Tab-separated table of C-alpha atoms in Angstrom:
chain	number	residue	atom	x	y	z
A	1332	MET	CA	60.704	51.035	-20.080
A	1333	ALA	CA	57.773	48.613	-20.327
A	1334	TYR	CA	58.496	45.142	-21.643
A	1335	ALA	CA	56.977	44.679	-25.111
A	1336	GLY	CA	53.591	42.989	-25.006
A	1337	LEU	CA	53.080	43.270	-21.273
A	1338	THR	CA	50.038	45.159	-20.061
A	1339	ALA	CA	48.275	45.307	-16.717
A	1340	GLU	CA	45.412	43.277	-18.216
A	1341	ARG	CA	47.712	40.578	-19.618
A	1342	LEU	CA	49.558	40.354	-16.302
A	1343	THR	CA	46.265	40.159	-14.391
A	1344	ARG	CA	45.018	37.305	-16.583
A	1345	ALA	CA	48.340	35.497	-16.255
A	1346	GLY	CA	48.187	36.034	-12.494
A	1347	ALA	CA	44.667	34.552	-12.446
A	1348	GLU	CA	45.898	31.496	-14.363
A	1349	LEU	CA	48.805	31.212	-11.951
A	1350	ALA	CA	46.385	31.408	-9.014
A	1351	ASP	CA	44.372	28.521	-10.461
A	1352	GLU	CA	47.547	26.453	-10.863
A	1353	VAL	CA	49.410	27.121	-7.611
A	1354	GLY	CA	46.887	28.826	-5.325
A	1355	PHE	CA	46.007	32.468	-4.868
A	1356	ASP	CA	48.222	32.821	-1.788
A	1357	GLN	CA	51.270	31.889	-3.887
A	1358	VAL	CA	50.748	34.632	-6.479
A	1359	THR	CA	53.418	37.337	-6.367
A	1360	VAL	CA	54.934	39.795	-8.800
A	1361	SER	CA	58.176	37.792	-8.547
A	1362	GLU	CA	56.434	34.565	-9.533
A	1363	LEU	CA	54.712	36.328	-12.413
A	1364	ALA	CA	58.047	37.739	-13.618
A	1365	ARG	CA	59.448	34.195	-13.679
A	1366	ARG	CA	56.480	33.111	-15.794
A	1367	PHE	CA	57.255	35.797	-18.374
A	1368	ASP	CA	61.025	35.330	-18.021
A	1369	VAL	CA	61.547	38.997	-17.229
A	1370	LYS	CA	63.031	40.903	-14.323
A	1371	VAL	CA	60.618	41.881	-11.571
A	1372	ALA	CA	61.380	45.545	-12.238
A	1373	SER	CA	59.894	45.122	-15.734
A	1374	LEU	CA	56.480	44.549	-14.194
A	1375	TYR	CA	56.451	47.619	-11.981
A	1376	SER	CA	55.467	49.886	-14.853
A	1377	HIS	CA	52.187	47.894	-14.930
A	1378	LEU	CA	51.720	46.797	-11.311
A	1379	LYS	CA	52.466	48.586	-8.046
A	1380	ASN	CA	53.210	45.449	-6.019
A	1381	SER	CA	51.856	41.986	-5.207
A	1382	ARG	CA	48.838	43.446	-3.398
A	1383	ASP	CA	47.942	45.418	-6.514
A	1384	LEU	CA	48.236	42.228	-8.583
A	1385	LYS	CA	46.032	40.327	-6.126
A	1386	THR	CA	43.475	43.142	-6.108
A	1387	ARG	CA	43.345	43.057	-9.904
A	1388	ILE	CA	42.869	39.269	-9.879
A	1389	ALA	CA	40.103	39.627	-7.277
A	1390	LEU	CA	38.333	42.238	-9.412
A	1391	LEU	CA	38.635	39.984	-12.467
A	1392	ALA	CA	37.228	37.009	-10.558
A	1393	LEU	CA	34.305	39.022	-9.193
A	1394	GLU	CA	33.535	40.273	-12.703
A	1395	GLU	CA	33.703	36.781	-14.198
A	1396	LEU	CA	31.437	35.401	-11.466
A	1397	ALA	CA	28.936	38.242	-11.882
A	1398	ASP	CA	28.817	37.739	-15.647
A	1399	ARG	CA	28.229	34.004	-15.260
A	1400	ALA	CA	25.571	34.558	-12.617
A	1401	ALA	CA	23.743	37.141	-14.720
A	1402	ASP	CA	23.675	34.746	-17.669
A	1403	ALA	CA	22.477	31.866	-15.488
A	1404	LEU	CA	19.733	33.914	-13.817
A	1405	ALA	CA	18.220	35.382	-16.975
A	1406	GLY	CA	14.543	34.427	-17.063
A	1407	ARG	CA	14.627	32.412	-13.840
A	1408	ALA	CA	12.846	32.910	-10.537
A	1409	GLY	CA	12.319	31.149	-7.217
A	1410	LYS	CA	14.031	27.826	-6.659
A	1411	ASP	CA	15.178	27.694	-10.281
A	1412	ALA	CA	17.054	30.988	-9.824
A	1413	LEU	CA	18.449	29.963	-6.437
A	1414	THR	CA	19.729	26.671	-7.850
A	1415	ALA	CA	21.252	28.318	-10.919
A	1416	PHE	CA	22.976	30.902	-8.730
A	1417	GLY	CA	24.383	28.240	-6.428
A	1418	HIS	CA	25.649	26.186	-9.360
A	1419	VAL	CA	27.466	29.206	-10.783
A	1420	TYR	CA	29.477	29.596	-7.587
A	1421	ARG	CA	30.208	25.899	-7.197
A	1422	ASP	CA	31.140	25.410	-10.845
A	1423	TYR	CA	33.338	28.503	-10.935
A	1424	ALA	CA	35.171	27.427	-7.780
A	1425	ARG	CA	35.780	23.972	-9.187
A	1426	GLU	CA	36.981	25.306	-12.548
A	1427	HIS	CA	39.009	28.199	-11.125
A	1428	PRO	CA	39.965	27.493	-7.501
A	1429	GLY	CA	42.586	30.250	-7.370
A	1430	ARG	CA	40.270	32.840	-8.852
A	1431	TYR	CA	37.501	31.742	-6.509
A	1432	ALA	CA	39.881	32.298	-3.587
A	1433	ALA	CA	40.725	35.701	-5.092
A	1434	ALA	CA	37.034	36.627	-5.066
A	1435	GLN	CA	37.234	36.385	-1.254
A	1436	PHE	CA	40.235	38.764	-1.056
A	1437	LYS	CA	39.614	41.746	1.199
A	1438	LEU	CA	39.526	44.817	-1.000
A	1439	ASP	CA	40.059	48.362	0.158
A	1440	PRO	CA	36.803	50.369	0.249
A	1441	GLU	CA	37.463	52.165	-3.051
A	1442	ALA	CA	38.241	48.958	-4.953
A	1443	ALA	CA	35.277	47.208	-3.352
A	1444	ALA	CA	32.936	50.001	-4.423
A	1445	ALA	CA	34.204	49.758	-8.010
A	1446	SER	CA	34.038	45.956	-8.086
A	1447	ALA	CA	31.331	43.623	-9.341
A	1448	GLY	CA	30.552	42.810	-5.710
A	1449	GLY	CA	27.557	45.126	-5.879
A	1450	ARG	CA	26.204	43.160	-8.830
A	1451	HIS	CA	26.444	39.954	-6.770
A	1452	ALA	CA	24.448	41.548	-3.966
A	1453	GLN	CA	21.827	42.876	-6.401
A	1454	MET	CA	21.407	39.468	-8.012
A	1455	THR	CA	21.100	37.772	-4.635
A	1456	ARG	CA	18.466	40.280	-3.551
A	1457	ALA	CA	16.613	39.791	-6.848
A	1458	ILE	CA	16.440	36.058	-6.143
A	1459	LEU	CA	15.195	36.741	-2.616
A	1460	ARG	CA	12.394	39.007	-3.833
A	1461	GLY	CA	10.842	35.819	-5.186
A	1462	TYR	CA	10.631	34.611	-1.591
A	1463	ASP	CA	8.892	37.803	-0.384
A	1464	LEU	CA	11.537	38.652	2.188
A	1465	THR	CA	11.713	42.207	3.489
A	1466	GLU	CA	14.414	43.927	5.504
A	1467	PRO	CA	16.162	43.016	7.727
A	1468	ASP	CA	15.347	39.398	6.810
A	1469	GLN	CA	16.554	39.908	3.259
A	1470	THR	CA	19.998	40.943	4.514
A	1471	HIS	CA	20.094	37.942	6.844
A	1472	ALA	CA	19.202	35.690	3.901
A	1473	VAL	CA	21.905	37.243	1.682
A	1474	ARG	CA	24.452	36.436	4.400
A	1475	LEU	CA	23.052	32.940	4.845
A	1476	LEU	CA	23.297	32.110	1.140
A	1477	GLY	CA	26.821	33.487	0.897
A	1478	SER	CA	27.906	31.544	3.959
A	1479	VAL	CA	26.361	28.265	2.831
A	1480	PHE	CA	27.638	28.520	-0.750
A	1481	HIS	CA	31.132	29.519	0.328
A	1482	GLY	CA	31.293	27.023	3.170
A	1483	PHE	CA	30.164	24.075	1.064
A	1484	VAL	CA	32.422	24.970	-1.864
A	1485	SER	CA	35.447	25.578	0.372
A	1486	LEU	CA	35.027	22.291	2.200
A	1487	GLU	CA	34.530	20.454	-1.083
A	1488	LEU	CA	37.632	22.025	-2.655
A	1489	ALA	CA	39.671	21.090	0.403
A	1490	GLY	CA	38.615	17.461	0.010
A	1491	GLY	CA	36.375	17.521	3.055
A	1492	PHE	CA	33.651	15.416	1.421
A	1493	SER	CA	35.816	13.023	-0.575
A	1494	HIS	CA	36.146	10.329	2.080
A	1495	SER	CA	32.533	9.401	2.612
A	1496	SER	CA	29.301	8.552	0.877
A	1497	PRO	CA	27.026	9.840	-0.514
A	1498	ASP	CA	28.721	11.837	-3.242
A	1499	SER	CA	29.041	15.576	-2.561
A	1500	ALA	CA	26.863	16.335	-5.618
A	1501	GLU	CA	23.952	14.693	-3.823
A	1502	SER	CA	24.648	16.709	-0.692
A	1503	TRP	CA	24.830	19.880	-2.803
A	1504	SER	CA	21.435	19.160	-4.323
A	1505	ARG	CA	19.952	18.511	-0.889
A	1506	THR	CA	21.535	21.715	0.426
A	1507	LEU	CA	19.886	23.758	-2.323
A	1508	ASP	CA	16.547	22.061	-1.607
A	1509	ALA	CA	16.921	22.869	2.098
A	1510	LEU	CA	17.760	26.506	1.374
A	1511	ASP	CA	14.705	26.812	-0.862
A	1512	ALA	CA	12.478	25.300	1.839
A	1513	LEU	CA	13.941	27.605	4.487
A	1514	LEU	CA	13.476	30.694	2.321
A	1515	ARG	CA	9.862	29.743	1.584
A	1516	ASN	CA	9.163	29.355	5.306
A	1517	TRP	CA	11.457	32.039	6.689
A	1518	PRO	CA	11.087	32.206	10.471
A	1519	THR	CA	9.764	35.438	11.888
A	1520	PRO	CA	10.944	36.664	15.286
């Protein structure tokens, strides 16, 4: 019988909070059961296993990121859109490090197709239309932006920029400027 008040959504949100506190890799059904002071078996009427919980957290994180990005991009174009998009990722990662890590979780093809990942790609491509990139350059640029945003944010979260000057916020601003300049002058083969 299901424990009163527990739902898959409530457990997913609690798992996301747990991920932000202790790290996404540490999230398990057992740890979640301890948080609710219930037996692990009580959660299996809502969750299949720890992978299912992690998949649900990943889907939640992707949805939250997509919603924030859509709000930030409304009415923006060019460098303004690129900068807003970059700030969404950096800010989300800093506010929710466990959820940000969850957004990188490898989903099975069915879950990936149903996720907000497609919205992220559409928004990125919408930004790139302002730079007049066509295929295959647009795909290369999508990968470049994802790599730069994720790389910078991951290094920053790990403390990689905390031991030297200038402040990482200045480097972030310069990185966004450099990306804008590169996209405006995209090299052709």
